[in-house]
Structure formats: structure tokens, C-alpha cells
Short mmCIF file of C-alpha atoms in Angstrom, two decimals:
data_model
loop_
_atom_site.label_atom_id
_atom_site.label_comp_id
_atom_site.label_asym_id
_atom_site.label_seq_id
_atom_site.Cartn_x
_atom_site.Cartn_y
_atom_site.Cartn_z
CA UNK A 1 0.00 0.00 0.00
CA UNK A 2 1.23 3.52 -0.81
CA UNK A 3 1.33 6.03 2.01
CA UNK A 4 -2.20 7.37 2.16
CA UNK A 5 -3.03 10.99 1.41
CA UNK A 6 -5.05 12.40 4.29
CA UNK A 7 -5.01 12.13 8.06
CA UNK A 8 -2.78 9.63 9.85
CA UNK A 9 -3.46 9.40 13.57
CA UNK A 10 -0.47 9.37 15.89
CA UNK A 11 -1.51 7.16 18.79
CA UNK A 12 -0.63 7.52 22.44
CA UNK A 13 0.17 4.22 24.11
CA UNK A 14 -2.44 3.63 26.83
CA UNK A 15 -1.22 2.37 30.20
CA UNK A 16 -2.93 0.98 33.25
CA UNK A 17 -2.34 2.55 36.65
CA UNK A 18 0.75 0.34 37.11
CA UNK A 19 2.15 1.53 33.74
CA UNK A 20 1.44 -1.75 31.91
CA UNK A 21 0.23 -1.73 28.32
CA UNK A 22 -3.57 -1.40 28.22
CA UNK A 23 -4.37 -3.44 25.14
CA UNK A 24 -8.14 -2.96 25.34
CA UNK A 25 -7.77 0.83 25.44
CA UNK A 26 -5.31 0.70 22.53
CA UNK A 27 -7.80 -1.23 20.42
CA UNK A 28 -10.50 1.31 21.25
CA UNK A 29 -8.15 4.16 20.37
CA UNK A 30 -7.42 2.72 16.93
CA UNK A 31 -11.14 2.32 16.28
CA UNK A 32 -11.88 5.83 17.54
CA UNK A 33 -9.26 7.34 15.24
CA UNK A 34 -10.62 5.56 12.18
CA UNK A 35 -14.24 6.33 13.11
CA UNK A 36 -13.34 10.02 13.35
CA UNK A 37 -11.75 10.52 9.99
CA UNK A 38 -8.24 9.05 10.03
CA UNK A 39 -7.18 7.06 6.97
CA UNK A 40 -4.11 5.69 8.69
CA UNK A 41 -2.44 5.18 12.05
CA UNK A 42 1.07 5.59 13.46
CA UNK A 43 1.99 3.04 16.13
CA UNK A 44 4.15 4.08 19.13
CA UNK A 45 5.22 7.51 17.85
CA UNK A 46 6.86 10.05 20.15
CA UNK A 47 3.60 10.69 22.01
CA UNK A 48 3.25 6.89 22.09
CA UNK A 49 6.40 6.76 24.24
CA UNK A 50 8.34 4.40 21.97
CA UNK A 51 11.58 5.07 23.81
CA UNK A 52 9.97 4.23 27.19
CA UNK A 53 8.83 0.78 26.06
CA UNK A 54 10.80 -2.43 26.35
CA UNK A 55 11.25 -4.31 23.11
CA UNK A 56 8.52 -6.88 23.97
CA UNK A 57 6.13 -4.05 24.94
CA UNK A 58 6.79 -2.12 21.76
CA UNK A 59 6.31 -5.14 19.55
CA UNK A 60 3.13 -6.12 21.37
CA UNK A 61 1.75 -2.61 20.97
CA UNK A 62 2.49 -2.92 17.24
CA UNK A 63 0.74 -6.28 17.04
CA UNK A 64 -2.38 -4.97 18.76
CA UNK A 65 -2.45 -1.79 16.70
CA UNK A 66 -1.97 -3.60 13.40
CA UNK A 67 -4.51 -6.29 14.27
CA UNK A 68 -7.15 -3.65 15.00
CA UNK A 69 -6.29 -1.52 11.97
CA UNK A 70 -6.49 -4.46 9.57
CA UNK A 71 -10.13 -5.03 10.55
CA UNK A 72 -10.88 -2.02 8.33
CA UNK A 73 -10.25 -1.87 4.56
CA UNK A 74 -7.39 0.20 3.13
CA UNK A 75 -6.02 1.56 6.40
CA UNK A 76 -2.39 2.68 6.11
CA UNK A 77 -0.29 1.50 9.06
CA UNK A 78 3.02 3.16 9.96
CA UNK A 79 5.38 2.05 12.74
CA UNK A 80 7.77 4.35 14.57
CA UNK A 81 10.95 2.29 14.23
CA UNK A 82 13.36 4.85 15.64
CA UNK A 83 16.12 3.95 18.04
CA UNK A 84 19.05 5.73 19.64
CA UNK A 85 21.35 4.22 16.99
CA UNK A 86 20.99 3.22 13.36
CA UNK A 87 21.45 -0.46 14.21
CA UNK A 88 18.59 -0.33 16.70
CA UNK A 89 16.39 1.35 14.10
CA UNK A 90 17.26 -1.33 11.56
CA UNK A 91 16.25 -4.03 14.03
CA UNK A 92 12.85 -2.47 14.61
CA UNK A 93 12.43 -1.83 10.88
CA UNK A 94 12.89 -5.55 10.27
CA UNK A 95 10.25 -6.39 12.89
CA UNK A 96 7.80 -3.88 11.42
CA UNK A 97 8.29 -5.21 7.90
CA UNK A 98 7.73 -8.80 9.03
CA UNK A 99 4.53 -7.78 10.82
CA UNK A 100 3.16 -6.13 7.68
CA UNK A 101 3.34 -2.40 8.30
CA UNK A 102 3.20 -0.19 5.22
CA UNK A 103 5.91 2.30 6.17
CA UNK A 104 8.19 3.36 9.01
CA UNK A 105 8.63 6.75 10.66
CA UNK A 106 12.20 7.61 11.63
CA UNK A 107 13.56 10.52 13.68
CA UNK A 108 17.27 11.38 13.68
CA UNK A 109 19.25 9.76 16.52
CA UNK A 110 18.17 11.60 19.65
CA UNK A 111 20.74 11.31 22.45
CA UNK A 112 24.22 12.28 21.21
CA UNK A 113 24.11 15.28 18.93
CA UNK A 114 24.58 14.51 15.24
CA UNK A 115 25.80 16.48 12.26
CA UNK A 116 24.40 16.41 8.75
CA UNK A 117 26.79 13.70 7.56
CA UNK A 118 25.75 11.44 10.43
CA UNK A 119 22.04 12.08 9.97
CA UNK A 120 22.32 11.47 6.24
CA UNK A 121 24.21 8.24 6.95
CA UNK A 122 21.46 7.21 9.37
CA UNK A 123 18.64 7.75 6.87
CA UNK A 124 20.60 6.26 3.99
CA UNK A 125 21.35 3.04 5.90
CA UNK A 126 17.71 2.67 7.00
CA UNK A 127 16.31 3.47 3.57
CA UNK A 128 18.76 1.28 1.69
CA UNK A 129 17.98 -1.70 3.90
CA UNK A 130 14.73 -1.77 1.87
CA UNK A 131 12.78 -3.15 4.84
CA UNK A 132 10.05 -0.50 4.56
CA UNK A 133 9.54 2.91 2.94
CA UNK A 134 10.83 5.68 5.21
CA UNK A 135 9.01 8.74 6.51
CA UNK A 136 11.44 11.33 7.87
CA UNK A 137 10.25 12.71 11.19
CA UNK A 138 11.47 16.26 11.78
CA UNK A 139 11.09 17.23 15.42
CA UNK A 140 14.18 19.18 16.50
CA UNK A 141 12.92 19.70 20.06
CA UNK A 142 13.25 15.96 20.62
CA UNK A 143 16.09 14.95 18.30
CA UNK A 144 18.25 18.03 18.94
CA UNK A 145 18.86 18.16 15.19
CA UNK A 146 17.29 20.67 12.81
CA UNK A 147 16.66 19.54 9.25
CA UNK A 148 17.03 22.66 7.15
CA UNK A 149 14.99 22.90 3.95
CA UNK A 150 18.18 22.49 1.90
CA UNK A 151 19.20 19.37 3.83
CA UNK A 152 15.66 18.00 3.51
CA UNK A 153 16.07 18.31 -0.23
CA UNK A 154 19.22 16.19 -0.02
CA UNK A 155 17.48 13.53 2.04
CA UNK A 156 14.54 13.49 -0.37
CA UNK A 157 16.89 12.26 -3.09
CA UNK A 158 17.61 9.02 -1.20
CA UNK A 159 15.78 6.07 -2.71
CA UNK A 160 13.05 4.58 -0.50
CA UNK A 161 12.50 7.80 1.47
CA UNK A 162 8.93 8.59 0.52
CA UNK A 163 7.71 11.31 2.88
CA UNK A 164 8.48 13.77 5.65
CA UNK A 165 6.45 14.61 8.74
CA UNK A 166 7.19 18.24 9.66
CA UNK A 167 6.35 19.63 13.10
CA UNK A 168 7.66 23.16 12.59
CA UNK A 169 5.03 25.80 11.86
CA UNK A 170 7.04 28.82 10.72
CA UNK A 171 5.68 29.82 7.33
CA UNK A 172 9.03 30.88 5.86
CA UNK A 173 10.53 27.52 6.84
CA UNK A 174 7.57 25.64 5.35
CA UNK A 175 7.67 27.57 2.08
CA UNK A 176 11.40 26.89 1.71
CA UNK A 177 10.89 23.24 2.63
CA UNK A 178 8.27 22.68 -0.05
CA UNK A 179 10.42 24.54 -2.59
CA UNK A 180 13.44 22.32 -1.87
CA UNK A 181 11.56 19.01 -1.79
CA UNK A 182 9.35 19.72 -4.79
CA UNK A 183 7.41 16.64 -5.79
CA UNK A 184 10.12 14.12 -4.97
CA UNK A 185 8.52 13.02 -1.69
CA UNK A 186 5.30 13.81 0.15
CA UNK A 187 5.13 16.24 3.08
CA UNK A 188 2.74 15.83 6.01
CA UNK A 189 2.22 18.62 8.52
CA UNK A 190 1.41 18.79 12.21
CA UNK A 191 -2.14 19.80 13.17
CA UNK A 192 -1.04 23.33 14.12
CA UNK A 193 0.01 24.08 10.54
CA UNK A 194 -2.28 21.73 8.65
CA UNK A 195 -4.05 24.38 6.58
CA UNK A 196 -0.80 26.15 5.70
CA UNK A 197 0.65 22.82 4.64
CA UNK A 198 -2.34 21.94 2.50
CA UNK A 199 -2.12 25.30 0.74
CA UNK A 200 1.54 24.57 -0.01
CA UNK A 201 0.76 21.11 -1.37
CA UNK A 202 0.86 18.78 1.64
CA UNK A 203 -0.35 15.21 1.25
CA UNK A 204 -2.11 15.55 4.61
CA UNK A 205 -1.10 15.44 8.23
CA UNK A 206 0.38 13.18 10.86
CA UNK A 207 -2.00 14.26 13.59
CA UNK A 208 -2.01 13.76 17.36
CA UNK A 209 -4.91 11.49 18.29
CA UNK A 210 -6.87 14.20 20.10
CA UNK A 211 -6.87 16.49 17.05
CA UNK A 212 -7.99 13.88 14.49
CA UNK A 213 -11.70 14.87 14.20
CA UNK A 214 -10.90 18.55 13.70
CA UNK A 215 -8.07 17.80 11.27
CA UNK A 216 -10.36 15.52 9.24
CA UNK A 217 -13.03 18.24 9.13
CA UNK A 218 -10.44 20.83 8.10
CA UNK A 219 -9.18 18.60 5.29
CA UNK A 220 -12.72 17.99 4.07
CA UNK A 221 -13.46 21.71 4.04
CA UNK A 222 -10.24 22.47 2.19
CA UNK A 223 -10.92 19.86 -0.47
CA UNK A 224 -14.46 21.24 -0.91
CA UNK A 225 -13.15 24.76 -1.42
CA UNK A 226 -14.63 25.98 1.86
CA UNK A 227 -11.51 27.92 2.78
CA UNK A 228 -13.19 30.21 5.32
CA UNK A 229 -14.49 27.18 7.19
CA UNK A 230 -11.08 25.52 7.04
CA UNK A 231 -9.51 28.70 8.44
CA UNK A 232 -11.94 28.82 11.35
CA UNK A 233 -11.38 25.15 12.19
CA UNK A 234 -7.62 25.77 12.19
CA UNK A 235 -8.00 28.77 14.50
CA UNK A 236 -10.21 26.94 16.96
CA UNK A 237 -8.03 23.84 16.83
CA UNK A 238 -4.97 25.85 17.76
CA UNK A 239 -6.81 27.68 20.54
CA UNK A 240 -8.26 24.50 21.97
CA UNK A 241 -5.18 22.47 22.74
CA UNK A 242 -2.42 23.72 25.03
CA UNK A 243 0.31 25.48 23.11
CA UNK A 244 4.02 25.07 23.46
CA UNK A 245 4.97 21.83 21.78
CA UNK A 246 7.49 19.19 22.66
CA UNK A 247 10.01 21.58 24.22
CA UNK A 248 7.48 22.65 26.88
CA UNK A 249 7.58 21.19 30.38
CA UNK A 250 4.69 18.81 31.00
CA UNK A 251 4.01 18.28 27.29
CA UNK A 252 4.01 14.47 27.34
CA UNK A 253 1.80 14.21 30.41
CA UNK A 254 -0.54 16.85 29.01
CA UNK A 255 -0.80 14.90 25.77
CA UNK A 256 -1.93 11.76 27.62
CA UNK A 257 -4.53 13.75 29.58
CA UNK A 258 -5.73 15.54 26.45
CA UNK A 259 -6.12 12.23 24.61
CA UNK A 260 -8.20 10.86 27.49
CA UNK A 261 -10.50 13.90 27.55
CA UNK A 262 -10.91 14.16 23.77
CA UNK A 263 -11.53 10.46 23.07
CA UNK A 264 -13.30 9.42 26.26
CA UNK A 265 -10.85 6.52 26.51
CA UNK A 266 -8.75 6.31 29.66
CA UNK A 267 -5.18 6.47 28.40
CA UNK A 268 -3.53 6.33 31.81
CA UNK A 269 -0.46 8.30 32.87
CA UNK A 270 2.79 8.88 31.05
CA UNK A 271 5.62 6.79 32.44
CA UNK A 272 7.60 8.36 35.29
CA UNK A 273 8.98 10.87 35.75
CA UNK A 274 6.72 12.67 33.28
CA UNK A 275 3.59 14.38 34.61
CA UNK A 276 0.85 16.72 33.45
CA UNK A 277 0.01 20.03 35.13
CA UNK A 278 -2.84 19.72 37.62
CA UNK A 279 -5.16 21.88 35.51
CA UNK A 280 -4.53 20.07 32.20
CA UNK A 281 -7.83 18.17 32.05
CA UNK A 282 -9.91 21.14 33.17
CA UNK A 283 -8.26 23.37 30.58
CA UNK A 284 -9.02 21.00 27.72
CA UNK A 285 -12.61 20.44 28.89
CA UNK A 286 -13.19 24.19 28.98
CA UNK A 287 -11.90 24.68 25.42
CA UNK A 288 -13.17 21.57 23.62
CA UNK A 289 -16.87 22.59 23.26
CA UNK A 290 -15.95 25.68 21.20
CA UNK A 291 -14.05 23.44 18.76
CA UNK A 292 -16.61 20.66 18.70
CA UNK A 293 -19.52 22.98 17.90
CA UNK A 294 -17.88 23.62 14.55
CA UNK A 295 -17.48 19.93 13.75
#
């Protein structure tokens, strides 16, 4: 299956109170995402705490996610195969390919700082292994590496790299990124810049689970030429969910709480030491009705 154009839901990994994988909640989350407009899913992404999971936990989460997704026709399934080293990423890429995922999402190595030559080597080795098509994941707050538009153009020339998920929202950066990449690979934006991305030619968005319904409605409005409606959905979407991004304290814990409130599925806590601010749930509950009335 080719990487789908549209909304791919990035799943949180639900835990029980003792931080064990909550398989029932994960199955419900996959169903909720697909019922609310997602055409694909991303298993154990950053907000899914891939780096906090043991190998057996991560593979089991993949199995459950893929099993639930394959109950629906034509659902695109992407696995976050990233590891702290290229060899670890290659190991997970092999597992994901054997399970039957359609593509893999890969962030640059995220502990020791890397330079462009090292990051290019990382992506080239993963892509040339031919295990699965590669989606570059650009999130400099987490990887400590910024992929410039020019460097993204270089990476886009590597065979078997098929797409890039971009979390940055600066319009000048996005315009330069699309100019450099051209039509060589697809670009998917974060929910905060989904409309801007679509206007620049994005294939869709890799969207945090809690923002899937609004992102799907925005995409539908854009495709129908209802630009004013798409603009208002984007504004309300960005007002609804706590701002700050991955470099903000409490972001991971807040994401788990927000996913619980938005989906009605208890996602449990983030793994220690990560916590959410005490007012996180109340803040989301106070903002969500204004967004939902437009959907």
C-alpha cells in the first residue's frame, strides 16, 4: 500500500495505573481514530512513548495496533521504528516489515548530537535496507537536530525515502521546505500548521490522536473549497489544545490527559517521571466545546 493521502493518527500508548500496556484501550483508540476521519495510524510515535517501552512491549503494541487496523479496509499502518542508533532502528524496521506495516517513521538519533553527515548516513542506511519505505520525522525539540529545507532536499533524493512529517510551523521555513523538496517526496504537517501545509501542497497530516476529528473536518473543508471554514477550524483547533509543543515542560503528560478527555478513553499516565500540570484536564474540557460545535 502507498502512504495514504489524508489524516494519519499518531496514537498515544495507553497504560494501566501500574504503567502496563492497556491493550483494550489501545484497540478502542485505533477504532476511535478511524471512526473520526483518520485514513491511517502511526503506532508508538513520540507521544506513544516508543523510547519508554521495552522491546517486547513495543512489539506487542504494534501487534495490537496492526490487528485492529487491519479489521478495516485500506487503512495505512506506519510504525515508529526509531532507536538511539541506526542499528537499533534497523532491528525495529525488520520487525515492522515482518509484521506487515506499510511504512516506518524515523527521527534522527536523539541522544548524542549529530551532524548532517551522520544524519544522512542514518537515513541512507535505513532506507537502503529496503525493509520499509521511510518517513522522515522532523522534530528538532526531541532529536536536537534541525533539518534545514536544503538538507531535507538532499534527504529526499535518497531512494526509499517517501515522505516527511514536519512539526515546525514557521511559514518561511515551510515555504522553503516545499520549494526544496518539490514533488520528490510527500510532506505531512502537524495539526497546528495543517491548513498552511495543504495550501503549499501537503499530502495531509500526521495528527495527534486528540486532534484527528478537527483535522479531518479541516481537510474535508479544504478539499471542498470551503476555505473560510477551514480557516476557522484551524484557528479553533490551535486555541483548543495547550500550546508550546514538545520543548514545553509537562508536554508528554498533558498529551496523555488531552487524549483521554478528547476520546473518552482512559489512556492512563505517562511513564515516570513525566507528569501533566494539575489543571490540564480542566483546561481541555473548557476549550473543547468551542471546537466541537464547529465539527
